[in-house]
Amino acid sequence: MVSPACCNRETPRTPFYLVPAGLALLSSLIILLVYAPATSLLLHTQRLHPAAVGDHVDHLRNPAGSSVSPTPANHSVADATLGNSSGVPTPASSGKAPPFTAVFEGKRDEWEVKGQTPAGDQRKGNIIYREVFHDKEFFLEGYKEMNRSFKIFVYPHYKDDPFAHALLPVDFEPGGNYASESYFKKVLMQSHFITKDASEADLFFLPFSIARLRHDHRVDVGGIAGFVQMYIFNISRKYPYWNRTGGADHFYVACHSAGRSATDKAEEVKFNAIQVVCSASYFLSGYVAHKDVCLPQVWPRKGPPPKISSAKRPVGSSSR
């Protein structure tokens, strides 16, 4: 028989419920320790962002060696504020009159009638009408202004350059499924957007061709990343333009899937420069949506068009 004393013995209560709670607390502390430095850096960056953007605009308008001295930035592009004189977007430090002001003034009453609530800091006189981004006439004027004044500086190379075939435009009609890359450079170099005066440039083009470098036995696919790394190193030492913005106003074109690893040894290109790529799906690990651009991919074909019924139909005919 079991002794009553044994039955009445008080069993020790092990606080097992404290184990998961303790682990959860420990995990939380570890997460805080890991993310605290990153959070502080993020907050610090956000506080510096307006000035950084303003400085970037100053650098674009007043490059090194210019006689125009930069003026302190008083607003950020990200704040979507406008000058208090006309309300037309314009860099605060540019010193230029806002473009197509008359068009804006003619539209102001129309937008106010629509009840558009202005955005921005009205206490400082900086307001913006959201309708400005959806008005086709105003957009057209902006496009005309861009088409007239937008300039691109291309880093110069010559025919005796050891890699001229990858740095200069091709002198033949491009073909194949990566022809867009060569067509882009060829057409760009013949356009009115090109300037030889870097002081008036809005963007800077890095003219190396990923598609042509992959066929160079001196480089091949495995050496493209090293080529890009050395190219950036060389232009940053020879010219002041990359260093003053960290490459944020530079761009390159890549239409081959090998381009996704082209910046592995030069991450400042991946995260700062504008990547113009033929397919974002090639660049899932490096495509940054807010700055990078997709270029339509074409594949020129030779000879007569394929013998399919749709090709024989006259323009405008019914598909039935």
Short mmCIF file of C-alpha atoms in Angstrom, two decimals:
data_model
loop_
_atom_site.label_atom_id
_atom_site.label_comp_id
_atom_site.label_asym_id
_atom_site.label_seq_id
_atom_site.Cartn_x
_atom_site.Cartn_y
_atom_site.Cartn_z
CA MET A 1 0.00 0.00 0.00
CA VAL A 2 1.17 3.41 -0.86
CA SER A 3 1.85 5.56 2.11
CA PRO A 4 -0.47 8.57 2.53
CA ALA A 5 2.59 10.63 3.28
CA CYS A 6 3.90 9.80 -0.15
CA CYS A 7 0.68 10.90 -1.79
CA ASN A 8 0.62 14.16 0.11
CA ARG A 9 4.20 14.99 -0.82
CA GLU A 10 4.34 18.31 -2.68
CA THR A 11 5.77 17.89 -6.19
CA PRO A 12 8.31 20.59 -7.20
CA ARG A 13 6.94 22.91 -9.89
CA THR A 14 9.55 23.41 -12.60
CA PRO A 15 8.85 26.72 -14.35
CA PHE A 16 8.86 25.28 -17.89
CA TYR A 17 6.72 28.17 -19.10
CA LEU A 18 9.68 30.49 -18.54
CA VAL A 19 11.80 28.65 -21.11
CA PRO A 20 9.97 29.83 -24.29
CA ALA A 21 9.48 33.28 -22.81
CA GLY A 22 13.18 33.52 -22.07
CA LEU A 23 14.10 32.36 -25.57
CA ALA A 24 11.74 34.90 -27.10
CA LEU A 25 13.24 37.69 -25.01
CA LEU A 26 16.76 36.59 -25.91
CA SER A 27 15.87 36.51 -29.61
CA SER A 28 14.37 40.01 -29.40
CA LEU A 29 17.50 41.37 -27.75
CA ILE A 30 19.70 39.79 -30.42
CA ILE A 31 17.55 41.31 -33.19
CA LEU A 32 17.75 44.73 -31.55
CA LEU A 33 21.52 44.46 -31.22
CA VAL A 34 21.86 43.48 -34.87
CA TYR A 35 19.52 46.11 -36.32
CA ALA A 36 20.22 49.04 -34.03
CA PRO A 37 23.34 50.19 -35.92
CA ALA A 38 21.58 49.86 -39.26
CA THR A 39 18.56 51.80 -37.99
CA SER A 40 20.75 54.59 -36.69
CA LEU A 41 22.49 54.77 -40.05
CA LEU A 42 19.16 54.86 -41.86
CA LEU A 43 17.84 57.68 -39.69
CA HIS A 44 21.08 59.57 -40.11
CA THR A 45 20.89 59.14 -43.88
CA GLN A 46 17.29 60.36 -43.95
CA ARG A 47 18.25 63.48 -42.04
CA LEU A 48 21.03 64.14 -44.54
CA HIS A 49 18.95 63.30 -47.58
CA PRO A 50 17.61 66.79 -48.42
CA ALA A 51 21.06 68.33 -48.33
CA ALA A 52 22.53 65.43 -50.25
CA VAL A 53 19.95 65.82 -53.00
CA GLY A 54 20.53 69.54 -53.09
CA ASP A 55 24.27 69.03 -53.31
CA HIS A 56 23.72 66.57 -56.13
CA VAL A 57 21.74 69.17 -58.07
CA ASP A 58 24.44 71.74 -57.37
CA HIS A 59 27.07 69.40 -58.77
CA LEU A 60 25.05 68.84 -61.92
CA ARG A 61 24.56 72.55 -62.53
CA ASN A 62 27.93 73.77 -61.20
CA PRO A 63 30.57 71.14 -62.05
CA ALA A 64 34.14 71.22 -60.86
CA GLY A 65 36.01 74.10 -62.38
CA SER A 66 32.90 76.14 -63.08
CA SER A 67 32.94 79.82 -62.30
CA VAL A 68 29.51 79.55 -60.72
CA SER A 69 29.75 78.83 -57.02
CA PRO A 70 27.19 76.38 -55.59
CA THR A 71 24.47 77.82 -53.42
CA PRO A 72 23.09 76.06 -50.34
CA ALA A 73 20.24 73.71 -51.12
CA ASN A 74 16.96 74.77 -49.53
CA HIS A 75 14.76 71.88 -50.54
CA SER A 76 14.78 68.27 -51.60
CA VAL A 77 13.49 66.81 -54.83
CA ALA A 78 11.93 64.08 -52.70
CA ASP A 79 9.91 66.69 -50.81
CA ALA A 80 8.14 67.62 -54.06
CA THR A 81 8.30 71.30 -53.24
CA LEU A 82 8.20 74.09 -55.77
CA GLY A 83 9.52 77.58 -56.00
CA ASN A 84 7.17 80.12 -54.43
CA SER A 85 7.24 82.41 -57.44
CA SER A 86 5.47 80.26 -60.00
CA GLY A 87 5.13 76.78 -58.54
CA VAL A 88 6.98 75.18 -61.45
CA PRO A 89 9.52 72.48 -60.53
CA THR A 90 13.05 73.79 -60.84
CA PRO A 91 16.30 73.13 -58.95
CA ALA A 92 16.68 75.72 -56.23
CA SER A 93 20.34 76.21 -56.98
CA SER A 94 20.19 76.34 -60.76
CA GLY A 95 19.67 80.07 -60.99
CA LYS A 96 17.54 79.52 -64.08
CA ALA A 97 14.02 80.74 -64.62
CA PRO A 98 11.44 77.94 -64.43
CA PRO A 99 10.66 76.54 -67.90
CA PHE A 100 7.30 77.06 -69.63
CA THR A 101 6.07 79.33 -66.79
CA ALA A 102 3.32 80.80 -68.95
CA VAL A 103 1.78 77.38 -69.46
CA PHE A 104 1.72 76.77 -65.73
CA GLU A 105 0.15 80.15 -64.97
CA GLY A 106 -2.56 79.45 -67.52
CA LYS A 107 -3.30 76.11 -65.86
CA ARG A 108 -3.27 77.29 -62.24
CA ASP A 109 -6.88 78.50 -62.19
CA GLU A 110 -8.05 75.34 -63.96
CA TRP A 111 -6.42 73.12 -61.33
CA GLU A 112 -7.78 75.22 -58.46
CA VAL A 113 -11.31 74.88 -59.84
CA LYS A 114 -10.90 71.11 -59.77
CA GLY A 115 -10.36 71.35 -56.04
CA GLN A 116 -6.85 69.97 -56.09
CA THR A 117 -5.31 70.21 -52.65
CA PRO A 118 -1.79 71.58 -52.99
CA ALA A 119 1.02 69.49 -51.51
CA GLY A 120 4.16 70.83 -49.92
CA ASP A 121 4.90 73.31 -47.16
CA GLN A 122 2.42 76.13 -47.76
CA ARG A 123 3.77 78.07 -44.79
CA LYS A 124 6.98 78.62 -46.75
CA GLY A 125 5.17 79.31 -49.98
CA ASN A 126 6.30 76.02 -51.51
CA ILE A 127 3.27 74.33 -53.03
CA ILE A 128 2.65 71.88 -55.82
CA TYR A 129 -0.57 71.00 -57.61
CA ARG A 130 -0.84 67.25 -58.05
CA GLU A 131 -2.68 67.79 -61.34
CA VAL A 132 0.58 68.98 -62.87
CA PHE A 133 1.66 65.35 -63.22
CA HIS A 134 -1.48 64.32 -65.13
CA ASP A 135 -1.98 67.25 -67.51
CA LYS A 136 -1.06 66.23 -71.07
CA GLU A 137 -0.41 69.80 -72.26
CA PHE A 138 1.91 70.51 -69.37
CA PHE A 139 3.62 67.15 -69.91
CA LEU A 140 4.10 67.98 -73.60
CA GLU A 141 5.77 71.28 -72.72
CA GLY A 142 8.01 69.43 -70.29
CA TYR A 143 8.91 66.92 -72.97
CA LYS A 144 9.76 69.71 -75.42
CA GLU A 145 11.99 71.33 -72.82
CA MET A 146 13.73 68.03 -72.16
CA ASN A 147 14.19 67.37 -75.87
CA ARG A 148 15.72 70.81 -76.28
CA SER A 149 18.01 71.04 -73.27
CA PHE A 150 18.80 67.48 -72.12
CA LYS A 151 22.50 66.66 -72.65
CA ILE A 152 24.61 63.53 -72.28
CA PHE A 153 28.39 63.37 -72.06
CA VAL A 154 30.04 60.18 -73.35
CA TYR A 155 33.47 59.29 -72.03
CA PRO A 156 35.74 59.69 -75.08
CA HIS A 157 37.53 56.77 -76.73
CA TYR A 158 39.31 56.46 -80.05
CA LYS A 159 39.82 53.89 -82.79
CA ASP A 160 43.30 53.01 -81.56
CA ASP A 161 41.98 52.08 -78.13
CA PRO A 162 42.74 48.41 -77.35
CA PHE A 163 39.03 47.86 -76.62
CA ALA A 164 37.63 50.17 -79.28
CA HIS A 165 35.30 47.43 -80.54
CA ALA A 166 33.50 47.43 -77.17
CA LEU A 167 33.68 51.16 -76.44
CA LEU A 168 32.84 52.78 -79.79
CA PRO A 169 29.59 52.48 -81.75
CA VAL A 170 29.54 49.65 -84.29
CA ASP A 171 30.00 50.62 -87.94
CA PHE A 172 27.58 47.98 -89.21
CA GLU A 173 23.93 47.10 -88.81
CA PRO A 174 23.60 45.16 -85.54
CA GLY A 175 22.00 41.74 -85.57
CA GLY A 176 21.07 38.96 -83.20
CA ASN A 177 18.93 38.96 -80.09
CA TYR A 178 21.18 41.48 -78.31
CA ALA A 179 21.18 44.05 -81.10
CA SER A 180 19.32 46.60 -78.97
CA GLU A 181 22.49 47.33 -77.01
CA SER A 182 24.45 48.23 -80.16
CA TYR A 183 21.54 50.10 -81.73
CA PHE A 184 21.12 52.20 -78.58
CA LYS A 185 24.73 53.36 -78.60
CA LYS A 186 24.79 53.92 -82.36
CA VAL A 187 21.64 56.05 -82.37
CA LEU A 188 22.58 57.90 -79.19
CA MET A 189 25.96 58.95 -80.56
CA GLN A 190 24.26 60.42 -83.64
CA SER A 191 21.61 62.29 -81.66
CA HIS A 192 21.44 65.94 -80.62
CA PHE A 193 21.57 64.92 -76.96
CA ILE A 194 25.32 64.35 -77.08
CA THR A 195 27.60 67.10 -75.81
CA LYS A 196 31.38 67.34 -75.66
CA ASP A 197 31.10 69.91 -72.88
CA ALA A 198 30.75 67.91 -69.67
CA SER A 199 29.83 71.05 -67.73
CA GLU A 200 26.42 71.15 -69.42
CA ALA A 201 25.73 67.42 -69.18
CA ASP A 202 22.77 66.06 -67.24
CA LEU A 203 23.92 62.43 -67.54
CA PHE A 204 27.15 60.60 -68.31
CA PHE A 205 27.24 57.48 -70.50
CA LEU A 206 29.58 54.57 -69.78
CA PRO A 207 30.01 53.23 -73.33
CA PHE A 208 31.33 49.71 -72.70
CA SER A 209 29.37 46.93 -74.39
CA ILE A 210 28.68 43.80 -72.34
CA ALA A 211 27.58 41.86 -75.42
CA ARG A 212 30.83 42.58 -77.29
CA LEU A 213 33.12 42.09 -74.30
CA ARG A 214 31.87 38.54 -73.85
CA HIS A 215 33.28 37.65 -77.29
CA ASP A 216 36.69 39.19 -76.57
CA HIS A 217 39.12 36.37 -75.69
CA ARG A 218 41.03 38.80 -73.46
CA VAL A 219 37.93 39.33 -71.32
CA ASP A 220 35.31 36.63 -71.90
CA VAL A 221 32.27 36.32 -69.63
CA GLY A 222 34.33 35.65 -66.52
CA GLY A 223 36.39 38.82 -66.94
CA ILE A 224 33.60 41.33 -67.57
CA ALA A 225 33.26 42.21 -63.88
CA GLY A 226 36.98 42.95 -63.66
CA PHE A 227 36.83 45.06 -66.82
CA VAL A 228 33.98 47.18 -65.41
CA GLN A 229 35.83 47.55 -62.11
CA MET A 230 38.97 48.84 -63.83
CA TYR A 231 36.97 51.07 -66.17
CA ILE A 232 35.31 52.85 -63.23
CA PHE A 233 38.65 53.09 -61.45
CA ASN A 234 40.26 54.73 -64.49
CA ILE A 235 37.55 57.29 -65.22
CA SER A 236 37.26 58.22 -61.53
CA ARG A 237 40.97 59.04 -61.51
CA LYS A 238 41.05 60.83 -64.86
CA TYR A 239 37.77 62.77 -64.60
CA PRO A 240 35.94 64.41 -61.67
CA TYR A 241 32.40 63.51 -62.76
CA TRP A 242 32.01 60.06 -61.21
CA ASN A 243 33.42 61.06 -57.83
CA ARG A 244 31.22 64.09 -57.28
CA THR A 245 27.98 62.07 -57.37
CA GLY A 246 29.19 58.54 -56.70
CA GLY A 247 27.98 57.60 -60.17
CA ALA A 248 24.34 58.56 -59.60
CA ASP A 249 24.23 60.55 -62.86
CA HIS A 250 25.96 57.82 -64.91
CA PHE A 251 24.37 55.02 -66.92
CA TYR A 252 25.31 52.01 -69.01
CA VAL A 253 23.45 49.58 -71.27
CA ALA A 254 23.42 45.80 -71.00
CA CYS A 255 21.29 43.53 -73.14
CA HIS A 256 23.01 40.22 -72.45
CA SER A 257 22.28 38.02 -69.46
CA ALA A 258 25.99 38.17 -68.64
CA GLY A 259 25.35 41.76 -67.65
CA ARG A 260 23.79 40.66 -64.37
CA SER A 261 27.25 39.79 -63.06
CA ALA A 262 29.05 42.69 -64.76
CA THR A 263 29.00 44.82 -61.60
CA ASP A 264 29.94 42.10 -59.11
CA LYS A 265 33.30 43.78 -58.50
CA ALA A 266 31.95 47.33 -58.73
CA GLU A 267 28.85 47.47 -56.55
CA GLU A 268 28.81 51.26 -56.69
CA VAL A 269 27.76 50.85 -60.32
CA LYS A 270 24.95 48.45 -59.42
CA PHE A 271 23.55 50.53 -56.57
CA ASN A 272 24.29 54.07 -57.79
CA ALA A 273 24.43 54.18 -61.58
CA ILE A 274 21.41 53.82 -63.85
CA GLN A 275 21.28 50.37 -65.44
CA VAL A 276 19.54 50.31 -68.82
CA VAL A 277 18.79 46.63 -69.36
CA CYS A 278 16.85 44.74 -72.01
CA SER A 279 15.12 42.51 -69.50
CA ALA A 280 14.69 43.12 -65.80
CA SER A 281 14.30 39.36 -65.30
CA TYR A 282 17.99 38.93 -66.17
CA PHE A 283 18.86 41.27 -63.34
CA LEU A 284 16.57 40.17 -60.51
CA SER A 285 19.45 40.24 -58.04
CA GLY A 286 20.66 43.67 -59.10
CA TYR A 287 17.76 45.52 -60.72
CA VAL A 288 16.80 48.58 -58.65
CA ALA A 289 13.32 49.58 -59.78
CA HIS A 290 13.40 53.25 -58.74
CA LYS A 291 16.45 54.08 -60.89
CA ASP A 292 17.01 51.37 -63.49
CA VAL A 293 15.32 51.25 -66.89
CA CYS A 294 14.15 48.49 -69.24
CA LEU A 295 15.14 48.90 -72.89
CA PRO A 296 12.86 47.27 -75.50
CA GLN A 297 14.65 44.30 -77.00
CA VAL A 298 14.62 43.80 -80.77
CA TRP A 299 15.96 40.95 -82.89
CA PRO A 300 16.56 42.11 -86.49
CA ARG A 301 15.85 39.41 -89.07
CA LYS A 302 17.29 39.17 -92.57
CA GLY A 303 15.44 38.07 -95.66
CA PRO A 304 11.70 38.05 -96.31
CA PRO A 305 9.29 37.93 -93.38
CA PRO A 306 8.09 34.53 -92.17
CA LYS A 307 5.33 32.99 -94.30
CA ILE A 308 2.47 33.32 -91.91
CA SER A 309 -1.03 34.37 -92.80
CA SER A 310 -1.01 37.47 -90.61
CA ALA A 311 1.97 38.88 -92.54
CA LYS A 312 0.00 38.76 -95.79
CA ARG A 313 -3.01 40.60 -94.47
CA PRO A 314 -3.23 44.27 -95.50
CA VAL A 315 -2.95 46.86 -92.78
CA GLY A 316 -6.26 47.44 -91.05
CA SER A 317 -7.86 44.19 -92.17
CA SER A 318 -10.03 42.23 -89.81
CA SER A 319 -8.62 39.21 -88.02
CA ARG A 320 -11.78 37.23 -88.70
#
